[in-house]
Coordinates of C-alpha atoms and ligand atoms in Angstrom, one line a residue:
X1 CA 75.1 107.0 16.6
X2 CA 77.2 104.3 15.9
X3 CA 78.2 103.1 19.4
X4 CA 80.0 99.7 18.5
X5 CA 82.5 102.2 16.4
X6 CA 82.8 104.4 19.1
X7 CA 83.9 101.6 21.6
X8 CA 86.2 99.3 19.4
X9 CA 87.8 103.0 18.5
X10 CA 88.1 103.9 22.4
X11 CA 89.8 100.9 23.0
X12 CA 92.0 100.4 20.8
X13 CA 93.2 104.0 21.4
X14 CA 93.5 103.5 25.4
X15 CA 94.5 100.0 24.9
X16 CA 98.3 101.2 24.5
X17 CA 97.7 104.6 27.0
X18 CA 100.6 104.3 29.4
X19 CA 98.5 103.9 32.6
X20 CA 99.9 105.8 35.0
X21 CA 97.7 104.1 37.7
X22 CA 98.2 101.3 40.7
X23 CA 96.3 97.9 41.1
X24 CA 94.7 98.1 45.0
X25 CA 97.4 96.2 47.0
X26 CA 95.7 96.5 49.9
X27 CA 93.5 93.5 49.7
X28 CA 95.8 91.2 48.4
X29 CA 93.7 89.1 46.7
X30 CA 92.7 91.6 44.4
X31 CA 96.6 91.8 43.2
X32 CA 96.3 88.7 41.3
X33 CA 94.2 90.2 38.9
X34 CA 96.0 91.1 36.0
X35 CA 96.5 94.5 35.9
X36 CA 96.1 94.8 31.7
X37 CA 92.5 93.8 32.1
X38 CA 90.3 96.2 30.2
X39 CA 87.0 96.4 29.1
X40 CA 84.1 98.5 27.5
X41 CA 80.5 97.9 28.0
X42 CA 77.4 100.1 26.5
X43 CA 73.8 98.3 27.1
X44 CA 70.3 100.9 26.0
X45 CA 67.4 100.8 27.1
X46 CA 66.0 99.3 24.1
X47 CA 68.2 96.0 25.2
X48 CA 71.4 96.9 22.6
X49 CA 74.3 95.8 24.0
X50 CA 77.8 97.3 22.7
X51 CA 81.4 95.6 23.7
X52 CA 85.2 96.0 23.6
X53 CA 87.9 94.0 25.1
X54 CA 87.4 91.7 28.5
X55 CA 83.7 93.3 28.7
X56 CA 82.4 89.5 29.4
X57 CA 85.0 88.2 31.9
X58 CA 84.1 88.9 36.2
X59 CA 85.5 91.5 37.9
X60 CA 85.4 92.4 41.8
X61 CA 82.6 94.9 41.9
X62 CA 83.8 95.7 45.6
X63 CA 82.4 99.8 45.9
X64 CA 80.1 99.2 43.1
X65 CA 77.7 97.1 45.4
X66 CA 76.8 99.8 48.0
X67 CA 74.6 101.5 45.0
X68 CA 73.0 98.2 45.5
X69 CA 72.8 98.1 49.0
X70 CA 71.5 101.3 49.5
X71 CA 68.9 100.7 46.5
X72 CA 67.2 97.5 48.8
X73 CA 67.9 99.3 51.8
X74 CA 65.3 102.2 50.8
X75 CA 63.1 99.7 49.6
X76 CA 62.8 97.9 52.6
X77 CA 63.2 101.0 55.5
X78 CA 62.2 104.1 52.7
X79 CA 63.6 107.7 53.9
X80 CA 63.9 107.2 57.6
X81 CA 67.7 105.6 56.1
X82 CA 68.8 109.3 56.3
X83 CA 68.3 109.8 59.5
X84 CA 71.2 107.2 60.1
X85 CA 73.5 108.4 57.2
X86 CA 74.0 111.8 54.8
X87 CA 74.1 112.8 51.1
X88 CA 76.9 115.1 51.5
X89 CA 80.1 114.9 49.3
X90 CA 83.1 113.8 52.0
X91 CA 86.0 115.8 49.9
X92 CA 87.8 112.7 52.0
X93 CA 89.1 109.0 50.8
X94 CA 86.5 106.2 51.0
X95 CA 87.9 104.6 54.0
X96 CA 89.2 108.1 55.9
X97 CA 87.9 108.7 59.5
X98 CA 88.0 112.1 60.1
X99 CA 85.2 113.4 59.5
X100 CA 83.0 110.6 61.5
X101 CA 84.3 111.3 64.9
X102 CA 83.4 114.9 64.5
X103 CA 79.6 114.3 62.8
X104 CA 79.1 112.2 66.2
X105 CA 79.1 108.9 63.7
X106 CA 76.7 109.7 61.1
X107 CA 78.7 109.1 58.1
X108 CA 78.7 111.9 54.9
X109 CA 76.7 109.6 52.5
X110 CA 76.2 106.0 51.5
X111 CA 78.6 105.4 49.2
X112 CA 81.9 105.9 51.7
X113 CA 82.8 103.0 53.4
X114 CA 81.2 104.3 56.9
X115 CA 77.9 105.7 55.2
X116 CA 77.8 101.2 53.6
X117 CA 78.5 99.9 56.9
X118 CA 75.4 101.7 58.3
X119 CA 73.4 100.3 55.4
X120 CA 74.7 97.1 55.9
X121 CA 73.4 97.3 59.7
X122 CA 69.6 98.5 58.3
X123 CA 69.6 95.6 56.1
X124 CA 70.6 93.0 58.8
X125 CA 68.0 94.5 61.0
X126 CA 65.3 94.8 57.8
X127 CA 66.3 91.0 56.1
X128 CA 65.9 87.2 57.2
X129 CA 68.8 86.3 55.3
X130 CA 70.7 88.9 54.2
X131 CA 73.5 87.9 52.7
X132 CA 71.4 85.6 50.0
X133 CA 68.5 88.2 49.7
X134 CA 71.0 90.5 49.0
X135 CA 72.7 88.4 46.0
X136 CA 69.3 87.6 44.9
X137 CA 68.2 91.2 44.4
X138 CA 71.4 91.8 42.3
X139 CA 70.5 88.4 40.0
X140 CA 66.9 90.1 39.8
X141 CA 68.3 93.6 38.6
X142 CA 70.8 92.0 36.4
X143 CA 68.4 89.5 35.2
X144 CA 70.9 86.9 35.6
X145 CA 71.5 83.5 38.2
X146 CA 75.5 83.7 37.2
X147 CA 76.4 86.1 40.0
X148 CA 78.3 85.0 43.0
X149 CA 80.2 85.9 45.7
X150 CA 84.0 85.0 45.6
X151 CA 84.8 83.8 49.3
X152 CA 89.0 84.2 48.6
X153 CA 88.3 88.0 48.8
X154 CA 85.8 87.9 50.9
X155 CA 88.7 86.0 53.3
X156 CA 91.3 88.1 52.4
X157 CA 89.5 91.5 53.2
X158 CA 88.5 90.2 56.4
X159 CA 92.0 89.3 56.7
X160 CA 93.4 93.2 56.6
X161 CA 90.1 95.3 57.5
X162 CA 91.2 97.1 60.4
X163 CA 90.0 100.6 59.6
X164 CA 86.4 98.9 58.5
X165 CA 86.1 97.4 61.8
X166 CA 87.4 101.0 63.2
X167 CA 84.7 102.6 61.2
X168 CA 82.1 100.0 62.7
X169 CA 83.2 100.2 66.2
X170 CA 83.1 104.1 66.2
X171 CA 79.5 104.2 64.9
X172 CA 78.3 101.4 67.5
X173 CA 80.0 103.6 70.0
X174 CA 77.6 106.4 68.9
X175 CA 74.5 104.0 68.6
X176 CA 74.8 104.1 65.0
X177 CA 75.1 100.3 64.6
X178 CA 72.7 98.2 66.0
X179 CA 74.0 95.0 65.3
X180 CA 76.9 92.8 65.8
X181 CA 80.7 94.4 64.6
X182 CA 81.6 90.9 63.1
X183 CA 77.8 90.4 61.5
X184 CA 77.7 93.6 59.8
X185 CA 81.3 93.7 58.3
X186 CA 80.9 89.7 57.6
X187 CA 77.8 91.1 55.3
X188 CA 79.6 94.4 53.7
X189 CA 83.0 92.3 52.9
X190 CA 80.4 90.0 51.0
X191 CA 78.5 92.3 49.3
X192 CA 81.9 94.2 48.2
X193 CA 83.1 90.2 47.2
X194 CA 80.7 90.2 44.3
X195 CA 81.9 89.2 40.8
X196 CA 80.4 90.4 37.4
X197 CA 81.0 91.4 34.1
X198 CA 81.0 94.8 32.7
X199 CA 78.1 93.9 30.4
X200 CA 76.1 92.5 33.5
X201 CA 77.4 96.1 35.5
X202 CA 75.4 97.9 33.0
X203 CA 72.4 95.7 32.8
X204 CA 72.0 96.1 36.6
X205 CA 72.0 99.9 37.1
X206 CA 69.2 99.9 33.7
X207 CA 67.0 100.6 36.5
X208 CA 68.7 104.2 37.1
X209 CA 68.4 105.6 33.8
X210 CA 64.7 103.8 33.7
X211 CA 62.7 105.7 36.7
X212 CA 63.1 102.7 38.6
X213 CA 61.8 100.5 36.2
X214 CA 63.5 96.9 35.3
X215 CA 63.4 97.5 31.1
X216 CA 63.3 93.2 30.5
X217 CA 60.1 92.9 32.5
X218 CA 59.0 96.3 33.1
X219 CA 59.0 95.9 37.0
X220 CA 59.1 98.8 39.5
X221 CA 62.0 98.5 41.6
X222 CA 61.5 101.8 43.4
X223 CA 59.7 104.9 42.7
X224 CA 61.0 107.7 39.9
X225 CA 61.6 109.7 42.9
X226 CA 63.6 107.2 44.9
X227 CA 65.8 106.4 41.4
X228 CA 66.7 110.7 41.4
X229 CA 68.1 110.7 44.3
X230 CA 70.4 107.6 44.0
X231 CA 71.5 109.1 40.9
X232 CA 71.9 112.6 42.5
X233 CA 74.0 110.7 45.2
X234 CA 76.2 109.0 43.0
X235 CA 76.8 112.0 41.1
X236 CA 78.0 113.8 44.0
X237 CA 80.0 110.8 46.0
X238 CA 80.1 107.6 43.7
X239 CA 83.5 108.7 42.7
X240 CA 84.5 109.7 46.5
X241 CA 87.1 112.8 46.8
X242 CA 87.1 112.7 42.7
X243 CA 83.3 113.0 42.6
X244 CA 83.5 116.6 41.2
X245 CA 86.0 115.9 38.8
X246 CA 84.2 113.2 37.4
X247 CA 80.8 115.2 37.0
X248 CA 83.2 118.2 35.5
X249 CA 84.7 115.7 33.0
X250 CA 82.5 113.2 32.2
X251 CA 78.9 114.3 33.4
X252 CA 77.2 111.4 34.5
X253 CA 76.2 110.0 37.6
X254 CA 78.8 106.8 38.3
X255 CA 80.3 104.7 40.8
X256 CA 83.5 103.2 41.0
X257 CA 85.2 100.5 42.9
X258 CA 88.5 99.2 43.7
X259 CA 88.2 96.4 41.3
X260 CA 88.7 98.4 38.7
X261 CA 85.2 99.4 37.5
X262 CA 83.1 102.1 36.4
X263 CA 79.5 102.6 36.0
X264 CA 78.1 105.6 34.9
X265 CA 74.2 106.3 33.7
X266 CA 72.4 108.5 30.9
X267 CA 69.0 108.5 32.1
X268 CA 66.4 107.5 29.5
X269 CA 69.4 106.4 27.2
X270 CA 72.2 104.0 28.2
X271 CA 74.4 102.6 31.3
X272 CA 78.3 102.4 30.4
X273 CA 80.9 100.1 32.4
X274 CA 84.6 100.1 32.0
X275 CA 87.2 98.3 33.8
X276 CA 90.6 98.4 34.0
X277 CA 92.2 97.6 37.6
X278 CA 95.3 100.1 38.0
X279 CA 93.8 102.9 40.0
X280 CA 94.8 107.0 40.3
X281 CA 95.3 107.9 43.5
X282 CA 92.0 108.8 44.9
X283 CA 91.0 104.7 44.3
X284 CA 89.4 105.3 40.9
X285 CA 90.0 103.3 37.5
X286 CA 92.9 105.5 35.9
X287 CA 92.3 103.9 32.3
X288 CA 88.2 103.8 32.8
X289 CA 87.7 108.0 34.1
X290 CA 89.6 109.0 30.7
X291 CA 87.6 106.5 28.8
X292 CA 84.3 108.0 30.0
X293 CA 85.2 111.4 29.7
X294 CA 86.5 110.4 26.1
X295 CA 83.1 108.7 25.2
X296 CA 80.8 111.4 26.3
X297 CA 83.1 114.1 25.0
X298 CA 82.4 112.5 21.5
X299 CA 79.0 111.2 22.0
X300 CA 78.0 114.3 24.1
X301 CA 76.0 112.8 26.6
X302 CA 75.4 114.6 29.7
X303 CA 73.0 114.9 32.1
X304 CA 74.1 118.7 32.0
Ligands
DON1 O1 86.1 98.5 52.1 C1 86.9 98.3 51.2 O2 88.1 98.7 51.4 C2 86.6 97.6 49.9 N1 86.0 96.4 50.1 C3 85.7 98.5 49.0 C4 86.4 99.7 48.7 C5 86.1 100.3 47.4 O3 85.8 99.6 46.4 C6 86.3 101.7 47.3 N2 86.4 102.2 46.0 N3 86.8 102.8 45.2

């Protein structure tokens, strides 16, 4: 298969697509991002990387980074996580409420914004430093030291989080947090506040389509049957109230993020990353869903 083809030719096409989508206004720092960013990223197992467009440049990972946080969190605590949070889908936005009043503050899954606050909370209660063991782990999975938080978003989030902080304070309310309001949305703003590239996206979630296995030094990260379920989760809620749509169309287990990117996984094959930061309306990349769907419609890949 001739991947490099396949990339140049799906951006080149989607390059000129009229994108119908929005750049995520609500954290305003993430508006200054030019909105005709757009990049393509395919990295194998066997350590072949495949690029198009601004596949090398930083992007806000912001939702992208709860796959990571729930991925140390169940290496440090292991299962007892879901007594604290679900696996369900939420059929709901990211950042709703509804539902969490009702489920008596046990959020639908990990990947919502309420189901990464709770995670957040195990890993302050599970790490001495948290914030810089967190950051750490992500260098480690990436296998690279150029990954950094950006403290402007991490500032301007903080800045307009009311519903996080109404998330938070409903959960502690239902002994669902343990630690401080401030401490655990100081550590979740961070984590969201991550930059990296497309190509360092896909080299970080190797470890899914690898059993749990780091491919450049053959490290186990978790077990095989730790690295299913994270997949099985992001196939039903890394693309939030879309997450249906996106296994009907493109077939992979992903996650998304309000930066702008994408990640989706072939197990035993590849990880894919696009980003372009005008969003559809459920908070997903409008340019990087039809890109995926495009690429695995002609490369069909699926794990169905
Ligand atoms: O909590 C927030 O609003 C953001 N920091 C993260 C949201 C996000 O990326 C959801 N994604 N699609």
């Amino acid at each position: 298969m001739d991947y490099q083809k396949i990339i140049d030719d799906l951006y080149l096409t989607y390059k000129n697509v009229d994108d119908k989508g929005k750049v995520a206004s609500y954290i305003p720092e993430l508006k200054k991002v030019s909105s005709n960013k757009f990049g393509i990223n395919l990295f194998t197992l066997n350590n072949q990387s495949y690029g198009a467009g601004n596949y090398q440049e930083k992007l806000s990972i912001q939702s992208i980074s709860k796959v990571f946080a729930l991925t140390l969190a169940l290496k440090k605590v292991g299962k007892k996580i879901w007594k604290r949070v679900g696996v369900e889908p939420s059929g709901d936005p990211f950042n709703s409420l509804v539902q969490l009043e009702f489920e008596k503050g046990i959020p639908r899954n990990p990947f919502i914004n309420s189901g990464a606050l709770v995670v957040c909370d195990v890993l302050i209660s599970s790490l001495k430093n948290p914030k810089s063991e967190f950051l750490n782990f992500v260098r480690k999975l990436t296998n690279s030291k150029d990954i950094y938080f950006n403290e402007k978003v991490v500032a301007s989030e903080k800045k307009h989080g009311f519903v996080n902080a109404a998330h938070v304070n409903l959960m502690k309310s239902f002994k669902n947090i343990k630690n401080e309001i401030d401490v655990v949305l100081d550590l979740y703003y961070y984590m969201c506040s991550i930059e990296m590239t497309c190509e360092e996206l896909s080299k970080s979630f190797l470890i899914f389509a690898n059993d749990g296995v780091l491919p450049y030094n053959k490290e186990r990260i978790i077990s095989l049957s730790v690295s299913k379920r994270i997949n099985a989760t992001m196939q039903l809620c890394g693309l939030y109230d879309e997450a249906g749509h996106f296994a009907f169309k493109v077939g992979l287990p992903g996650k998304s993020g309000v930066g702008g990117g994408i990640v989706a996984i072939l197990p035993d094959l590849y990880c894919i990353t696009t980003w372009s930061p005008k969003l559809n309306k459920k908070g997903n990349s409008y340019l990087g869903f039809k890109v995926l769907e495009e690429f695995t419609t002609i490369t069909q890949s699926s794990i169905f």
